[in-house]
CSV table of C-alpha atoms in Angstrom, one decimal:
chain,number,residue,atom,x,y,z
A,1,MET,CA,0.0,8.9,-22.3
A,2,ALA,CA,2.2,8.9,-19.4
A,3,ILE,CA,1.6,8.8,-16.2
A,4,PRO,CA,2.0,12.6,-14.8
A,5,ASP,CA,5.5,13.4,-13.6
A,6,LEU,CA,5.6,13.2,-9.5
A,7,ALA,CA,6.8,16.7,-9.3
A,8,ARG,CA,3.7,18.2,-10.1
A,9,TYR,CA,2.2,16.7,-6.8
A,10,ARG,CA,5.1,17.8,-4.9
A,11,THR,CA,3.1,20.6,-2.7
A,12,SER,CA,3.5,21.6,1.0
A,13,GLY,CA,1.6,18.4,1.9
A,14,VAL,CA,4.6,16.2,1.0
A,15,THR,CA,6.6,18.0,3.6
A,16,TRP,CA,4.8,16.1,6.1
A,17,ALA,CA,4.3,13.1,4.1
A,18,THR,CA,8.2,12.3,4.1
A,19,LYS,CA,9.7,14.0,6.8
A,20,GLY,CA,12.6,11.6,8.0
A,21,LEU,CA,13.5,10.5,4.9
A,22,ARG,CA,16.5,12.6,3.9
A,23,ASP,CA,17.7,12.5,0.2
A,24,THR,CA,20.7,10.6,1.5
A,25,ASP,CA,18.6,8.4,3.1
A,26,ARG,CA,16.9,7.9,-0.4
A,27,ALA,CA,20.1,7.3,-2.2
A,28,LYS,CA,21.1,4.9,0.4
A,29,ALA,CA,18.1,2.8,0.3
A,30,ILE,CA,18.1,2.6,-3.7
A,31,ARG,CA,21.6,1.7,-3.5
A,32,GLN,CA,21.4,-1.0,-1.2
A,33,SER,CA,18.0,-2.6,-2.7
A,34,LYS,CA,18.7,-5.8,-4.6
A,35,SER,CA,19.4,-5.3,-8.5
A,36,SER,CA,19.5,-9.1,-9.1
A,37,GLY,CA,17.8,-12.2,-7.8
A,38,PRO,CA,14.3,-12.6,-6.4
A,39,PRO,CA,13.1,-10.4,-3.3
A,40,LEU,CA,12.9,-11.4,0.1
A,41,SER,CA,9.5,-12.8,1.2
A,42,LEU,CA,7.5,-10.0,2.7
A,43,ARG,CA,7.8,-11.8,5.9
A,44,ALA,CA,11.2,-11.4,6.3
A,45,ALA,CA,11.0,-7.7,4.7
A,46,LEU,CA,8.5,-6.2,6.7
A,47,SER,CA,10.5,-6.6,9.8
A,48,GLU,CA,9.6,-4.3,12.7
A,49,ASN,CA,12.2,-1.4,12.4
A,50,THR,CA,12.2,0.3,16.0
A,51,ALA,CA,14.9,2.5,16.0
A,52,ARG,CA,13.0,4.5,12.4
A,53,PHE,CA,9.1,3.6,13.2
A,54,PRO,CA,9.0,2.7,16.8
A,55,HIS,CA,5.1,2.9,16.7
A,56,VAL,CA,5.0,0.4,14.1
A,57,ARG,CA,4.1,-3.2,14.5
A,58,VAL,CA,3.7,-6.4,12.4
A,59,VAL,CA,1.2,-8.4,13.3
A,60,ARG,CA,2.1,-12.2,14.7
A,61,ASP,CA,-1.1,-13.1,16.7
A,62,TYR,CA,-4.8,-13.6,16.2
A,63,ALA,CA,-5.6,-11.3,18.6
A,64,VAL,CA,-4.3,-8.3,17.2
A,65,LEU,CA,-5.8,-9.4,13.7
A,66,ARG,CA,-9.2,-9.6,15.3
A,67,ARG,CA,-9.0,-6.0,16.8
A,68,ILE,CA,-8.0,-4.6,13.2
A,69,GLY,CA,-10.9,-6.9,12.0
A,70,GLU,CA,-13.0,-4.9,14.1
A,71,ILE,CA,-11.7,-1.6,13.1
A,72,ARG,CA,-12.1,-2.5,9.4
A,73,HIS,CA,-16.2,-3.6,10.1
A,74,ARG,CA,-17.0,-0.5,11.8
A,75,GLN,CA,-15.2,1.7,9.1
A,76,TYR,CA,-16.0,-0.4,5.9
A,77,VAL,CA,-19.4,-2.0,6.9
A,78,GLU,CA,-21.0,0.4,9.6
A,79,THR,CA,-19.9,3.3,8.6
A,80,GLN,CA,-19.3,3.1,4.9
A,81,GLY,CA,-22.1,0.7,3.9
A,82,LYS,CA,-19.6,-1.8,2.1
A,83,PRO,CA,-21.2,-5.2,2.0
A,84,TYR,CA,-17.9,-7.0,2.5
A,85,VAL,CA,-18.4,-10.7,4.2
A,86,SER,CA,-16.0,-11.8,7.1
A,87,MET,CA,-14.5,-15.6,7.3
A,88,VAL,CA,-14.8,-15.5,10.8
A,89,LEU,CA,-17.7,-16.0,13.0
A,90,SER,CA,-16.8,-13.1,15.4
A,91,PRO,CA,-19.4,-10.7,15.7
A,92,ASN,CA,-18.6,-7.1,13.9
A,93,CYS,CA,-15.1,-8.2,13.0
A,94,LEU,CA,-13.8,-8.4,8.8
A,95,ILE,CA,-11.3,-11.0,8.5
A,96,GLU,CA,-10.5,-12.3,4.5
A,97,PRO,CA,-8.6,-15.0,3.6
A,98,GLY,CA,-5.9,-12.9,2.2
A,99,ASP,CA,-5.0,-11.8,6.1
A,100,PHE,CA,-3.4,-15.4,6.3
A,101,SER,CA,-1.4,-15.3,3.1
A,102,ALA,CA,-0.3,-11.7,3.5
A,103,VAL,CA,1.3,-9.8,6.3
A,104,ASN,CA,-0.7,-7.2,8.4
A,105,ILE,CA,0.9,-4.2,10.0
A,106,CYS,CA,-0.4,-1.3,12.2
A,107,ALA,CA,0.5,1.4,14.1
A,108,THR,CA,0.0,1.9,17.9
A,109,ASP,CA,-0.2,4.6,20.7
A,110,ALA,CA,-0.9,4.4,24.5
A,111,ASP,CA,-4.3,3.7,23.5
A,112,GLY,CA,-4.1,0.8,21.2
A,113,ILE,CA,-4.1,0.3,17.6
A,114,THR,CA,-4.5,3.7,15.3
A,115,CYS,CA,-4.0,2.3,11.9
A,116,ALA,CA,-3.4,-0.6,10.1
A,117,MET,CA,-2.7,-1.8,6.0
A,118,ARG,CA,-2.3,-5.7,4.7
A,119,ILE,CA,0.8,-5.9,2.5
A,120,GLY,CA,0.6,-8.9,0.0
A,121,GLU,CA,2.2,-10.1,-3.5
A,122,VAL,CA,0.4,-9.2,-6.9
A,123,ARG,CA,0.0,-12.9,-7.6
A,124,ASP,CA,-1.8,-14.1,-4.2
A,125,PRO,CA,-4.5,-16.3,-4.7
A,126,HIS,CA,-6.4,-14.6,-2.7
A,127,ASN,CA,-6.1,-11.2,-4.4
A,128,LEU,CA,-9.5,-10.0,-6.0
A,129,HIS,CA,-8.0,-7.3,-8.0
A,130,LEU,CA,-5.4,-9.4,-10.0
A,131,GLU,CA,-6.6,-8.8,-13.0
A,132,ALA,CA,-6.6,-4.9,-12.4
A,133,PHE,CA,-3.3,-4.8,-11.2
A,134,LEU,CA,-1.8,-7.0,-14.1
A,135,ARG,CA,-3.1,-4.6,-16.8
A,136,ALA,CA,-1.7,-1.9,-14.9
A,137,ALA,CA,1.9,-3.5,-14.6
A,138,ARG,CA,1.4,-4.3,-18.1
A,139,LYS,CA,0.5,-1.1,-19.5
A,140,PHE,CA,3.4,0.5,-17.4
A,141,ASP,CA,6.2,-2.2,-18.0
A,142,VAL,CA,6.3,-2.8,-13.9
A,143,SER,CA,7.6,-6.2,-12.6
A,144,VAL,CA,4.8,-8.2,-11.1
A,145,GLU,CA,7.8,-10.3,-9.5
A,146,ARG,CA,9.0,-7.1,-7.5
A,147,THR,CA,5.4,-5.4,-6.9
A,148,LEU,CA,3.8,-5.5,-3.5
A,149,THR,CA,-0.1,-4.5,-3.0
A,150,CYS,CA,-1.6,-2.2,0.1
A,151,THR,CA,-4.8,-3.0,0.8
A,152,ARG,CA,-7.4,-2.6,3.5
A,153,LEU,CA,-6.0,0.8,4.8
A,154,VAL,CA,-8.2,1.5,8.0
A,155,ARG,CA,-8.0,3.8,10.9
A,156,ALA,CA,-9.4,3.7,14.6
A,157,PRO,CA,-12.2,6.4,14.6
A,158,ARG,CA,-10.7,8.2,17.7
A,159,HIS,CA,-7.7,8.7,15.5
A,160,ASN,CA,-7.1,11.4,12.7
A,161,GLY,CA,-5.3,9.0,10.6
A,162,ARG,CA,-1.7,10.8,10.5
A,163,HIS,CA,-0.4,7.3,10.9
A,164,ALA,CA,-1.3,5.7,8.0
A,165,VAL,CA,1.3,7.8,5.9
A,166,ASP,CA,4.1,6.6,8.5
A,167,LEU,CA,2.5,3.2,7.6
A,168,ILE,CA,3.4,3.7,4.0
A,169,ARG,CA,6.7,5.1,4.9
A,170,PHE,CA,7.6,1.9,6.7
A,171,VAL,CA,6.5,-0.6,3.8
A,172,ARG,CA,8.5,1.7,1.6
A,173,TRP,CA,11.6,1.7,3.8
A,174,GLN,CA,12.0,-1.7,4.6
A,175,THR,CA,10.9,-3.3,1.2
A,176,VAL,CA,13.0,-1.3,-1.1
A,177,HIS,CA,16.1,-3.0,1.0
A,178,ALA,CA,14.5,-6.3,0.3
A,179,GLY,CA,14.5,-6.0,-3.4
A,180,TRP,CA,11.2,-4.9,-3.9
A,181,ARG,CA,10.7,-2.0,-6.5
A,182,TYR,CA,6.8,-1.2,-6.6
A,183,CYS,CA,3.4,-0.9,-4.7
A,184,ILE,CA,0.5,-1.2,-6.2
A,185,MET,CA,-3.1,-0.5,-5.1
A,186,GLN,CA,-6.8,0.3,-5.8
A,187,THR,CA,-8.8,3.7,-4.3
A,188,ALA,CA,-11.6,5.7,-4.4
A,189,GLU,CA,-11.5,8.7,-6.4
A,190,LYS,CA,-11.8,11.3,-3.5
A,191,LEU,CA,-8.8,9.3,-1.9
A,192,VAL,CA,-6.3,10.0,-5.2
A,193,PRO,CA,-5.1,13.3,-3.9
A,194,PHE,CA,-3.8,12.0,-0.8
A,195,PHE,CA,-2.0,9.0,-2.5
A,196,CYS,CA,-0.6,11.5,-4.9
A,197,LYS,CA,1.2,13.5,-2.1
A,198,LEU,CA,2.5,9.9,-1.0
A,199,GLU,CA,3.9,10.0,-4.9
A,200,PHE,CA,1.6,7.2,-6.1
A,201,CYS,CA,1.0,7.7,-9.8
A,202,GLU,CA,-2.2,7.6,-11.3
A,203,THR,CA,-2.9,4.8,-14.2
A,204,GLY,CA,-6.0,5.8,-15.2
A,205,ILE,CA,-7.2,2.0,-15.0
A,206,TRP,CA,-10.3,2.2,-13.3
A,207,SER,CA,-12.6,-0.8,-11.9
A,208,ASP,CA,-16.0,-1.0,-10.5
A,209,ASP,CA,-15.7,-3.2,-6.9
A,210,PRO,CA,-19.3,-4.8,-6.1
A,211,ALA,CA,-18.4,-3.6,-2.5
A,212,ALA,CA,-16.5,-0.6,-2.8
A,213,GLY,CA,-17.5,1.0,-6.0
A,214,ARG,CA,-15.4,2.8,-8.8
A,215,LEU,CA,-11.7,2.2,-7.7
A,216,GLN,CA,-8.8,3.6,-9.5
A,217,VAL,CA,-5.5,1.5,-9.7
A,218,MET,CA,-2.5,3.7,-8.7
A,219,ILE,CA,1.2,2.6,-8.7
A,220,LEU,CA,4.3,3.8,-6.4
A,221,ASP,CA,7.9,3.2,-7.5
A,222,THR,CA,10.1,3.1,-4.2
A,223,GLY,CA,13.3,3.8,-6.3
A,224,PHE,CA,11.8,7.4,-6.2
A,225,ARG,CA,11.2,7.8,-9.8
A,226,ALA,CA,8.0,8.5,-11.7
A,227,VAL,CA,6.4,5.3,-13.6
A,228,ARG,CA,5.9,5.8,-17.1
A,229,GLU,CA,3.9,4.2,-19.6
A,230,ARG,CA,5.9,1.4,-21.8
A,231,ASP,CA,6.6,2.5,-25.3
A,232,VAL,CA,4.3,0.6,-27.6
A,233,ASP,CA,5.2,-0.4,-31.3
A,234,HIS,CA,2.2,0.4,-33.1
A,235,ALA,CA,3.2,-1.0,-36.0
A,236,ARG,CA,2.9,-4.4,-34.4
A,237,SER,CA,-0.1,-3.8,-32.3
């Protein structure tokens, strides 16, 4: 069965989620994305865009990463009770090996970090969800080489989380210009409707994470087209 048409999820909630991305902007982004050759590295693609996203920052020093780790620990470990293990000795701070092979980004306001997210490659050696992501890529004929991952999306307890939408918009805008086409992630069932409003599509592929519980893989096509399940020649299967 094909992933549901994105039009089904174009509710009033999408208006605020995609505000600022005009149709002409979208068409321009698609035309300017690379159609051949490998995409730019994520570190090159995810450069700060102060004109369009003045409050989004790319993490370049450990002090900022440590602050993000503290927000993660409070959200995932203290509040949600997930038994994630940190690779650093700093107390109440969740930092993982993937933080040093991927790119972390964050949104800020006058009081500091509001939301943060980690962006990596599907085949990153520290990608703990590789098997599920590859299953989804095969099922929907998604190019792994042009697919990035979004993980560890968190928000500061004081913030309402609206900047999480801006982080996804930032990734979408920057990477489509750099040759990346898809974004793949996993989320809990209760958050599926939220990501559908951001034009992620359900895959129906679930996994049981020992710390996070049952998660569904979701895919976003940065080309603003619905992702469809690949045709299968059942005569040969």
